[in-house]
Tab-separated table of C-alpha atoms and ligand atoms in Angstrom:
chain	number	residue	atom	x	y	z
T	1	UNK	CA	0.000	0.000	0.000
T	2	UNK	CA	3.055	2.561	0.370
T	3	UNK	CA	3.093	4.733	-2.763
T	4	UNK	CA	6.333	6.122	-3.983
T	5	UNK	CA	5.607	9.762	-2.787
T	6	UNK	CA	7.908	12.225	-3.848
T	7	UNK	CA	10.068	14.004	-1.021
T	8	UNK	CA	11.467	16.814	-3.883
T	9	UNK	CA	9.782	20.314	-2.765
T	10	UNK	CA	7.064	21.705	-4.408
T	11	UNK	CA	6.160	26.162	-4.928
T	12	UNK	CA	3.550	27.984	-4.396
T	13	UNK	CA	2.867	30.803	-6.188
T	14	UNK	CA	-0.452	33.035	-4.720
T	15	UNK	CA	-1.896	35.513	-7.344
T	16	UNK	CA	-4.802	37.062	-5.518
T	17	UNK	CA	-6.978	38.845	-8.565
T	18	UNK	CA	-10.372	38.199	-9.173
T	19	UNK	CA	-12.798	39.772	-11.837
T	20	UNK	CA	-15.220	39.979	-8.817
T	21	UNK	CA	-15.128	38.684	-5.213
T	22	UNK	CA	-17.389	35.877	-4.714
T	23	UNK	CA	-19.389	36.296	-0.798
T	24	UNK	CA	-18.173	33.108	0.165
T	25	UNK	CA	-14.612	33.905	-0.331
T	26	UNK	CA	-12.181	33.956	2.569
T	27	UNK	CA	-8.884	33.902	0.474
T	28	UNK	CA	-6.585	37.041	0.246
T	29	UNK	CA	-8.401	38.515	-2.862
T	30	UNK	CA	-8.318	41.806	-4.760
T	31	UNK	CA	-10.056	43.118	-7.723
T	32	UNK	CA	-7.462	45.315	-9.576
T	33	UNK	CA	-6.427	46.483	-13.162
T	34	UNK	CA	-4.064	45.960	-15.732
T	35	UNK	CA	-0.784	48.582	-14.208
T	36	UNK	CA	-1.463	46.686	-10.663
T	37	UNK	CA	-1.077	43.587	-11.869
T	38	UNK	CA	1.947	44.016	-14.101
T	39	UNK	CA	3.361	45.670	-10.974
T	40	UNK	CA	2.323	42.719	-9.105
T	41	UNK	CA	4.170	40.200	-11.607
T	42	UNK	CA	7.237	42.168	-11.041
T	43	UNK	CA	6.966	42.477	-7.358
T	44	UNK	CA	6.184	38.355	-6.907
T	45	UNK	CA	9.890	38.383	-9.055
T	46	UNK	CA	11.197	39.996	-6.439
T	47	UNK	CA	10.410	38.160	-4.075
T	48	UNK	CA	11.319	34.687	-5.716
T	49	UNK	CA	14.817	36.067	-5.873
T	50	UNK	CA	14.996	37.267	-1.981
T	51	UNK	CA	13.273	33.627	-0.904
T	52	UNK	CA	15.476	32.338	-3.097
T	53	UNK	CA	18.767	33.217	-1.530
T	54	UNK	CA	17.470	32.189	2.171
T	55	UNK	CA	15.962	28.987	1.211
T	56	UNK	CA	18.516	25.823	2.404
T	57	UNK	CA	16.701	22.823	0.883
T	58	UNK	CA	19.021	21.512	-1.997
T	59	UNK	CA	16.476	18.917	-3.662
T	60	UNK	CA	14.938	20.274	-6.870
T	61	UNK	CA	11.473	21.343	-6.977
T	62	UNK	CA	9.279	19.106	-9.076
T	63	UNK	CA	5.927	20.811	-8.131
T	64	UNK	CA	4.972	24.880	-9.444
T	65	UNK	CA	1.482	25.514	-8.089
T	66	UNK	CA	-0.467	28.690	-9.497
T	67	UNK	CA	-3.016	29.364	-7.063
T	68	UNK	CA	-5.188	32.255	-5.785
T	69	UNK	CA	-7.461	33.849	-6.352
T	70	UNK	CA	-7.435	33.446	-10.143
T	71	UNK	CA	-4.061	33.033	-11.967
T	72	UNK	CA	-6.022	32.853	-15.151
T	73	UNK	CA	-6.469	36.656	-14.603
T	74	UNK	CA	-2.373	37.261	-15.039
T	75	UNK	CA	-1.666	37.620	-18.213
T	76	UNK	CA	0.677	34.338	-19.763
T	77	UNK	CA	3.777	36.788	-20.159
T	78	UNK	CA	3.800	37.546	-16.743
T	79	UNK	CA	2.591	34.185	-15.532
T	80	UNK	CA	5.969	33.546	-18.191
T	81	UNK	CA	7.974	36.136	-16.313
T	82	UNK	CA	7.560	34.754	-12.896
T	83	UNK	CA	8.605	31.274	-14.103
T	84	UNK	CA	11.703	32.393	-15.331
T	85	UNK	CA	12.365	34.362	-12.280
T	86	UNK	CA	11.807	30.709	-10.308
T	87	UNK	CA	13.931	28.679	-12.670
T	88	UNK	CA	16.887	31.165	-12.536
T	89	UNK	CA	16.868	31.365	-8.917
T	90	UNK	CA	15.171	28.071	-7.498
T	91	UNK	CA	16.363	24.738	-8.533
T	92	UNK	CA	14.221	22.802	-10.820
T	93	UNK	CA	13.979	19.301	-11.324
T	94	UNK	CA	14.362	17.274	-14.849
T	95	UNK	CA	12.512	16.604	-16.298
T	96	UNK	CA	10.438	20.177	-15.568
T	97	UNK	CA	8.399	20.423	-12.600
T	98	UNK	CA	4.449	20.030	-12.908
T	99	UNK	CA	2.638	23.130	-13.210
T	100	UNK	CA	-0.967	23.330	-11.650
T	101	UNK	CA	-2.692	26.791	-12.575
T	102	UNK	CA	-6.098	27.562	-11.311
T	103	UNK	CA	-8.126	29.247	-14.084
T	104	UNK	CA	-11.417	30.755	-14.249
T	105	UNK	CA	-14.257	29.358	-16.852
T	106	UNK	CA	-14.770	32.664	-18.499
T	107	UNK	CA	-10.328	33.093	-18.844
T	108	UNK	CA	-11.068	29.671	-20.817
T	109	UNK	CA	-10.624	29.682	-24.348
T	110	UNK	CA	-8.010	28.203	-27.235
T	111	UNK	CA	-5.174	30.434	-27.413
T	112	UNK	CA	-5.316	30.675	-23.603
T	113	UNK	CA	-4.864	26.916	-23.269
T	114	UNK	CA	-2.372	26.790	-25.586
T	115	UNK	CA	-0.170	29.962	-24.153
T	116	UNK	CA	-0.625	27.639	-20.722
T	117	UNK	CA	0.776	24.585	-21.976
T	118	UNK	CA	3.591	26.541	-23.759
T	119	UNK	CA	4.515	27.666	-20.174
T	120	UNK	CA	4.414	23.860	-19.434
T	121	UNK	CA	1.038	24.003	-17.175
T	122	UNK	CA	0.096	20.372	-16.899
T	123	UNK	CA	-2.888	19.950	-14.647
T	124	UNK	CA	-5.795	22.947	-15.199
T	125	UNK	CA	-7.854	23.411	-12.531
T	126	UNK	CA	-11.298	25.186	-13.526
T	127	UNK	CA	-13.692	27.267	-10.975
T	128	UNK	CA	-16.487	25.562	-12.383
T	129	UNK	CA	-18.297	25.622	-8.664
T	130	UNK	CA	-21.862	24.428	-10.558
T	131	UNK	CA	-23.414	23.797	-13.934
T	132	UNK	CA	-26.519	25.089	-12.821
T	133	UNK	CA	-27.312	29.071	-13.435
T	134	UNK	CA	-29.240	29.493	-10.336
T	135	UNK	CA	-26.875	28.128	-8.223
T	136	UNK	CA	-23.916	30.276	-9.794
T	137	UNK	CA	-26.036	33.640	-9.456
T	138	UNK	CA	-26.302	32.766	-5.747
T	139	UNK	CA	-22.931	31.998	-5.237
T	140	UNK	CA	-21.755	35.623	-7.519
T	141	UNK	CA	-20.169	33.732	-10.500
T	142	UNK	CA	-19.877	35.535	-13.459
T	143	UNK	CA	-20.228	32.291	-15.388
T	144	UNK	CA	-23.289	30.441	-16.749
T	145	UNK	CA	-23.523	26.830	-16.605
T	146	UNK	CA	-22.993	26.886	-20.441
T	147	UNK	CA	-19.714	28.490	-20.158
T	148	UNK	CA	-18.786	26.013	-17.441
T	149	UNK	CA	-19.172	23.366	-19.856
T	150	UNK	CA	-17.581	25.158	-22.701
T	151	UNK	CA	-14.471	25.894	-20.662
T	152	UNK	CA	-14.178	21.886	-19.493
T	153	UNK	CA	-14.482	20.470	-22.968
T	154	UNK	CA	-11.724	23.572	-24.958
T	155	UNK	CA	-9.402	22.256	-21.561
T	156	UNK	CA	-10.123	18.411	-22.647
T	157	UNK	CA	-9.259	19.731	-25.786
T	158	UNK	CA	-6.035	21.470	-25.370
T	159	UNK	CA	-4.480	18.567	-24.137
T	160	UNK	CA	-3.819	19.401	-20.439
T	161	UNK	CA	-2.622	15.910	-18.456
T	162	UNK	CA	-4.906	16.108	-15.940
T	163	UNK	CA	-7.952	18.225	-16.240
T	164	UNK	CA	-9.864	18.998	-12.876
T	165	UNK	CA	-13.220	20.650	-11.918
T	166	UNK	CA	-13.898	22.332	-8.842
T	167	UNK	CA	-17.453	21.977	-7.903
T	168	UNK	CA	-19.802	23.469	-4.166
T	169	UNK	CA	-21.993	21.117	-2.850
T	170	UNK	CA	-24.597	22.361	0.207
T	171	UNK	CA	-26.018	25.024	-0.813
T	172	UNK	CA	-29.216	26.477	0.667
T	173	UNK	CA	-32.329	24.687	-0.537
T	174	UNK	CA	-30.110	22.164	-2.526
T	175	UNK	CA	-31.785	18.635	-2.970
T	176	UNK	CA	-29.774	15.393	-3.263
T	177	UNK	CA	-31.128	15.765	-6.894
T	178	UNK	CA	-30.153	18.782	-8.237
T	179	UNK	CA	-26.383	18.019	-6.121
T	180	UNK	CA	-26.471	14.511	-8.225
T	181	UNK	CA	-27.396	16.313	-11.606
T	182	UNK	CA	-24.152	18.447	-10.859
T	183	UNK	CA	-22.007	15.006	-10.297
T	184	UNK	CA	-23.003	13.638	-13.391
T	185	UNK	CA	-23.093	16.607	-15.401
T	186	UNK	CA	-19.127	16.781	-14.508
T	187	UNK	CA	-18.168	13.697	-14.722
T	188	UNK	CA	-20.390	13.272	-18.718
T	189	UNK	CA	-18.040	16.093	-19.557
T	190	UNK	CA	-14.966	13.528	-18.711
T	191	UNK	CA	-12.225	15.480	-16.926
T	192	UNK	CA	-9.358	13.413	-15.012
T	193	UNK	CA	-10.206	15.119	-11.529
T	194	UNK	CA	-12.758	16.588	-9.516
T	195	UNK	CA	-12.846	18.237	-5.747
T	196	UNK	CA	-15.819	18.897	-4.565
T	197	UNK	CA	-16.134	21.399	-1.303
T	198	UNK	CA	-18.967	21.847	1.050
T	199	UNK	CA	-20.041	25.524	1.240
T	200	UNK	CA	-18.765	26.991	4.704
T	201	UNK	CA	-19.638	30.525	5.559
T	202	UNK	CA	-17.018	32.523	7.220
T	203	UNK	CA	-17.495	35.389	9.149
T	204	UNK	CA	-15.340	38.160	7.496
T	205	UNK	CA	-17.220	37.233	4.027
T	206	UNK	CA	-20.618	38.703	2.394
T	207	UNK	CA	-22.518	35.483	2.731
T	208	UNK	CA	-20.995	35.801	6.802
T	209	UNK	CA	-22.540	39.122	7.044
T	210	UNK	CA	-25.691	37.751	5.677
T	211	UNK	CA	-25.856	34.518	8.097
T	212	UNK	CA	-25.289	37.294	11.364
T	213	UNK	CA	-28.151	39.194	10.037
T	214	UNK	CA	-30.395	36.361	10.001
T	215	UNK	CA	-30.613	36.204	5.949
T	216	UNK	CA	-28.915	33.065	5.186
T	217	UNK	CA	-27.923	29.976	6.826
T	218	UNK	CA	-26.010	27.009	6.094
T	219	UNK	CA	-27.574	23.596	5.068
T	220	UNK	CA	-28.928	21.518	8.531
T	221	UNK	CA	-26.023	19.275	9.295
T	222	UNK	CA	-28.042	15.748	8.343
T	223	UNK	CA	-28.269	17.517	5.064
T	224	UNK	CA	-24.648	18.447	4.308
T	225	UNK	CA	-23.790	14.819	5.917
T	226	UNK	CA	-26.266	12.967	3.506
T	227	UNK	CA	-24.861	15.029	0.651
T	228	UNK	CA	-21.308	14.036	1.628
T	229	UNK	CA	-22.416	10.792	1.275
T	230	UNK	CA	-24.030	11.022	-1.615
T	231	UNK	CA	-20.812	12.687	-2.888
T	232	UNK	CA	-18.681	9.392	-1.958
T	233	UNK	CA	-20.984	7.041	-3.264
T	234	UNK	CA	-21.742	8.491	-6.207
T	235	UNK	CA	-18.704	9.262	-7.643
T	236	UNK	CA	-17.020	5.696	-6.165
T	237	UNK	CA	-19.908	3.588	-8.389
T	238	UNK	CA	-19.165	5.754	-11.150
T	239	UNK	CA	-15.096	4.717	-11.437
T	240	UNK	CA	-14.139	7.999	-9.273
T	241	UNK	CA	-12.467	7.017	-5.939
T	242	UNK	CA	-11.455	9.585	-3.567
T	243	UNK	CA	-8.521	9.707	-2.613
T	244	UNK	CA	-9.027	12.824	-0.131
T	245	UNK	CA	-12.247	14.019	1.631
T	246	UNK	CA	-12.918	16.622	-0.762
T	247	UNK	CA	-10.910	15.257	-3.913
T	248	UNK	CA	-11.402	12.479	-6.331
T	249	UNK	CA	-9.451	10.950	-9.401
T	250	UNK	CA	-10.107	8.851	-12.452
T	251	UNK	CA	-6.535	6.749	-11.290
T	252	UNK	CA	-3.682	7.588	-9.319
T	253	UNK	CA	-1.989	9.453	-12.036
T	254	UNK	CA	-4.042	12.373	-11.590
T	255	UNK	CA	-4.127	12.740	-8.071
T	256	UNK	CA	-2.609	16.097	-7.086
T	257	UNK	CA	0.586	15.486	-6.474
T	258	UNK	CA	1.489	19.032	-4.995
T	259	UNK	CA	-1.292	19.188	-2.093
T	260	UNK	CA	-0.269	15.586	-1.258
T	261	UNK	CA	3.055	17.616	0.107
T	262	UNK	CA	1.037	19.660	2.041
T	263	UNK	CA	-1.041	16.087	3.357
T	264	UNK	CA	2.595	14.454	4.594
T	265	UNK	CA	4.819	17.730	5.418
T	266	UNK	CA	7.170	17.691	2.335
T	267	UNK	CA	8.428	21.064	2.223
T	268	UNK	CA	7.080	23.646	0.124
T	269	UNK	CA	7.811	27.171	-0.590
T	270	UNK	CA	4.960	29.800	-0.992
T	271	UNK	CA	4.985	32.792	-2.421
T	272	UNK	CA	2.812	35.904	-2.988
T	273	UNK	CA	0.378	37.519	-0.610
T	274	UNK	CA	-0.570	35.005	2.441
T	275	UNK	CA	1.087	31.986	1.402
T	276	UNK	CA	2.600	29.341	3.492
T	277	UNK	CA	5.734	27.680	3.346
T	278	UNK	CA	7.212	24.927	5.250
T	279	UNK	CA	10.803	23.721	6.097
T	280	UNK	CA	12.159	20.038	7.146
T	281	UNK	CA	13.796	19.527	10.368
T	282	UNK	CA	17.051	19.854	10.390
T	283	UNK	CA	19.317	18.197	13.053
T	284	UNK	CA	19.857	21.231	14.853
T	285	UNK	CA	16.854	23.233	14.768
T	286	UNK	CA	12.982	21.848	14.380
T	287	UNK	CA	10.554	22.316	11.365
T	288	UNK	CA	9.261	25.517	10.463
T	289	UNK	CA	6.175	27.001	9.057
T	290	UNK	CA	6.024	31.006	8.150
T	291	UNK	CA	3.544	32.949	6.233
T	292	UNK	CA	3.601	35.831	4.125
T	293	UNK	CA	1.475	39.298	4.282
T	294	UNK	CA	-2.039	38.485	3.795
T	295	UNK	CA	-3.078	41.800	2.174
T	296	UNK	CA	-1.924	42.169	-1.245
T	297	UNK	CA	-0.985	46.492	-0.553
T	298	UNK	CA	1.039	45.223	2.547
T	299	UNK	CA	3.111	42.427	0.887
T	300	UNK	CA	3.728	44.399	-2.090
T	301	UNK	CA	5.144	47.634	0.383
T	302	UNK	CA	7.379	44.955	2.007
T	303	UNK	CA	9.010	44.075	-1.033
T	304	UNK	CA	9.636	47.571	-2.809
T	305	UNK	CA	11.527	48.203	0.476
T	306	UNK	CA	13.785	45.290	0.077
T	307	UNK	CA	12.450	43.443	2.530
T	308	UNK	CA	11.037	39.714	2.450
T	309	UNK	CA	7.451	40.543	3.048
T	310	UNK	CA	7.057	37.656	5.680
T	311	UNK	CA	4.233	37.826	8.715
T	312	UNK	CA	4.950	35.424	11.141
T	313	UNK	CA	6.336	32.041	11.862
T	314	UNK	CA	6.038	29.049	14.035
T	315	UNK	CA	8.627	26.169	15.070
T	316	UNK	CA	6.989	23.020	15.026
T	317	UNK	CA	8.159	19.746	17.186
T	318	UNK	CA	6.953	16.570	16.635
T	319	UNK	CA	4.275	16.448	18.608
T	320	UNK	CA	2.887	19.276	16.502
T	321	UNK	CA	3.383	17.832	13.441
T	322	UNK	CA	2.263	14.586	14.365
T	323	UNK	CA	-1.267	16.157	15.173
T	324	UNK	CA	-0.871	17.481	11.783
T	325	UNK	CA	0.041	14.265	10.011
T	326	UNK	CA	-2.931	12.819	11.893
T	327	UNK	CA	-5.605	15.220	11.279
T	328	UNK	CA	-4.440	14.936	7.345
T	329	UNK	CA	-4.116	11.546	7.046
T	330	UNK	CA	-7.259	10.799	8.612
T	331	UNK	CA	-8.652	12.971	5.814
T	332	UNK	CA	-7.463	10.942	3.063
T	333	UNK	CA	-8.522	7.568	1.999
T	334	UNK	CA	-4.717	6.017	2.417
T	335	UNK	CA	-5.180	6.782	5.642
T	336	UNK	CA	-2.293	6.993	8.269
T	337	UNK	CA	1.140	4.884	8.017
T	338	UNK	CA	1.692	3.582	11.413
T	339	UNK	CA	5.155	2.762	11.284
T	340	UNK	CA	5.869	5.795	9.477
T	341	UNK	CA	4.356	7.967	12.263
T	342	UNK	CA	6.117	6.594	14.542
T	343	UNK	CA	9.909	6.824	12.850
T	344	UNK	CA	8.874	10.703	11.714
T	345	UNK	CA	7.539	11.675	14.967
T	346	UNK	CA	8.216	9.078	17.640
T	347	UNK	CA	4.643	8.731	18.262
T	348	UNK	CA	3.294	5.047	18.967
T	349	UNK	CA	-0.622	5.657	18.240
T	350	UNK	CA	-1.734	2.522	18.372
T	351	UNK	CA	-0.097	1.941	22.011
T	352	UNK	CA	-1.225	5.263	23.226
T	353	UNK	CA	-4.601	4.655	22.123
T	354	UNK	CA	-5.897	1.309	22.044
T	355	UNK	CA	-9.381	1.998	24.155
T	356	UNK	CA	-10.008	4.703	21.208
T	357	UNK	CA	-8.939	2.741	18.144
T	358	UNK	CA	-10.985	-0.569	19.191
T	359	UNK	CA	-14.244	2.139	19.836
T	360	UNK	CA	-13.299	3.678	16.197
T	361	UNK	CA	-13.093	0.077	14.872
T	362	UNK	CA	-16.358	-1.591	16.287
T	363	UNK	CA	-18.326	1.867	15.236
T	364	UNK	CA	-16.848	1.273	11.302
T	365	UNK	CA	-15.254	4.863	11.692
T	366	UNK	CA	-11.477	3.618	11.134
T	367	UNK	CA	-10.092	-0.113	10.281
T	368	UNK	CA	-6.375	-0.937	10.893
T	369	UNK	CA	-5.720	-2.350	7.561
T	370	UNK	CA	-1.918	-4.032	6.761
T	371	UNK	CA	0.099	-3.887	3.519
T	372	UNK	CA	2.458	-5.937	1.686
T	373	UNK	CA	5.596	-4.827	3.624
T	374	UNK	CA	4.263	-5.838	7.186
T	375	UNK	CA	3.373	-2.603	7.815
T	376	UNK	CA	0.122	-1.076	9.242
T	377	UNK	CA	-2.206	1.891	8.375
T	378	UNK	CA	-4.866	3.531	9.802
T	379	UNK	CA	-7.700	4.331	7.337
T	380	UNK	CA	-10.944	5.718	7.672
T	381	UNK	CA	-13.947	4.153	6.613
T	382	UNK	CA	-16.443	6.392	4.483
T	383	UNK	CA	-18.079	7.112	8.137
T	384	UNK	CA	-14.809	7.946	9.531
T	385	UNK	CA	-13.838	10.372	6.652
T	386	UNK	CA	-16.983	12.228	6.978
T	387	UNK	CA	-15.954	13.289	10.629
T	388	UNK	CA	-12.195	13.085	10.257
T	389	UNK	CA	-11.692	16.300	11.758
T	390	UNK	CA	-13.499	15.025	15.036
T	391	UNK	CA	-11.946	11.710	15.017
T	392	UNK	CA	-8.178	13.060	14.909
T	393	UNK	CA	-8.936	15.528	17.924
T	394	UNK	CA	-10.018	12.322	20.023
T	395	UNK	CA	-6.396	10.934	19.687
T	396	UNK	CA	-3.926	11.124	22.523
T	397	UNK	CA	-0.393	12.362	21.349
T	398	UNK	CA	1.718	10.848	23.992
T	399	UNK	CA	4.918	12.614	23.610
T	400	UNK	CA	7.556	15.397	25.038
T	401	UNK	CA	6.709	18.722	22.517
G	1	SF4	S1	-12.933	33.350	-7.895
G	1	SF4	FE1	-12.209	31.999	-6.258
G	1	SF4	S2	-10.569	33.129	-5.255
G	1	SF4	FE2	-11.708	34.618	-6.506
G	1	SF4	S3	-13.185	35.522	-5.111
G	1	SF4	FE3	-14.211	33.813	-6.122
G	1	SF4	S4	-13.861	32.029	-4.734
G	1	SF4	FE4	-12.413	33.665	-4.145
């Protein structure tokens, strides 16, 4: 059952426009025009060159992950522009590291595609969020459910390796129906990937200011649960496992392989406004996470004054990032490598909490499943996955910090 993960880094690169800001959106997101984000290419150059010169880890990166916000919305050139900047400055591996890039439906077309694949973009991701035009006015797409479909099939088109649709389930008044129409719909259209989120309403959004003010309200939890379900299910019978809670992949070739580094602490470098970035353990001094600027005006003042526009960081011991590893892997279908776990972090889970995991086991939330090599995992059922959040706080984390 061990897969042949890849330890090599992987980048992050955040670029935070959007044509408008959607009121369930919680990510660092700006609306701005063409001179801001030309100056924005430049400044993200910048900055690749500062982190560049302070990051230690030797091993090539094989992972470049466009993110935001909506890359689409950067012109190629200076989506081109940063990529030089990384592959002057930031070792690469060979062959050249995948490229994600999130992209928009209505950024979609032909000679889009193909300046993407020029820059060597191998997985697109699309925004597609519904194929249903009610459903995208609610949620303030500028998309119809035509487009949607338009902008899968010119991607299936262009060639990409792996294209992937990103698709809100749990919306208010949503029936199992019209949230099954939505599966098939994507998966008829035949892309390689899908994730599929629950809507959450945050606070600091629109849709948050609606929910305190009485107007709006998530879906009952039995609801969201059965449509979680439905989600699984669905998707499983029709040749889509999951691999993750919210992800799902027609084979393991087109899983992402740049979030699994985030799922079992590779390192990864993030850059741009509010991204993360994470450093091994070395033997002298522990792991470390640090974050950028969140606001774009803030991060981009840091850098014109030389400085690496950094926030804050954190030092993380194994007993941190064990907690991590568990709360992840409980959250993907894999599940948790025992004996891994244990060399990484020195934590003996199964010792520590055998009351727990035989509870877990005789409820069908978790089985302890073993692989070829003698060694065991811990995997959550379908049950299990659907409350994986809950499950890894009940764990006891015996260990010095
Ligand atoms: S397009 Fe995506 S990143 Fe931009 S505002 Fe909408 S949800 Fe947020």
């Amino acid at each position: 059952m061990r897969d042949a993960r890849s330890s090599a880094p992987g980048l992050y690169l955040h670029i935070p426009f959007c044509s408008a800001i959607c009121p369930y959106c919680d990510f660092s997101v700006m609306r701005a025009a063409s001179p801001a984000r030309q100056r924005f290419a430049s400044r993200l150059v910048a900055e690749v060159s500062l982190a560049a010169s302070a990051w230690r880890d030797p091993r090539p990166f094989d992972t470049v992950y466009f993110g935001g916000g909506t890359p689409s919305q950067l012109p190629a050139e200076d989506l081109a522009r940063v990529l030089d900047a990384c592959r002057t400055h930031l070792p690469f591996a060979t062959p050249a590291p995948w490229v994600f890039l999130e992209a928009n439906p209505e950024d979609v077309t032909p000679e889009a595609c193909a300046a993407w694949r020029g820059l060597g973009v191998r997985t697109l991701s699309l925004g597609v969020q519904s194929f249903a035009d009610e459903a995208l006015r609610f949620l303030g797409r500028r998309h119809t459910g035509r487009q949607a479909r338009g902008a899968v099939e010119t991607a299936l088109a262009a060639g990409f390796d792996t294209v992937s649709i990103d698709l809100i389930f749990g919306l208010r008044g949503q029936a199992a129906e019209d949230w099954q129409l939505e599966l098939a719909t994507a998966i008829s259209l035949e892309p390689q990937h899908l994730s599929c989120y629950q809507l959450t309403i945050h606070p600091q959004t629109r849709f948050g200011v609606q929910a305190k003010h009485g107007q709006l309200s998530e879906l009952p939890e039995d609801d969201q649960a059965n449509l979680f379900e439905l989600t699984h299910r669905f998707l499983a019978d029709a040749g889509w496992p999951a691999y993750e809670v919210s992800n799902f992949a027609r084979g393991p070739a087109h899983q992402s392989r740049h979030n699994r580094k985030y799922w079992d602490h590779t390192p990864y470098l993030g850059l741009g406004p509010s991204a993360h970035s994470l450093a091994a353990a070395e033997a002298s001094s522990p792991a470390r996470r640090w974050w950028n600027e969140r606001g774009t005006p803030r991060w981009e003042r840091r850098l014109a004054a030389g400085e690496r526009p950094i926030e804050a960081q954190e030092l993380l011991g194994p007993k941190d990032l064990a907690a991590e590893a568990l709360l992840l892997g409980l959250r993907t279908t894999a599940g948790i490598d025992l004996e891994g776990l244990r060399a990484r972090y020195g934590v003996d889970l199964l010792a520590a909490n055998d009351t727990l995991v035989a509870r877990l086991v005789d409820e069908g939330r978790i089985v302890v499943r073993a692989d070829a090599e003698g060694g065991r995992w811990l995997v959550p059922t379908l049950s299990g996955l659907a409350v994986a959040d809950g499950l890894a706080a009940a764990f006891d984390l015996s260990l010095p910090n």
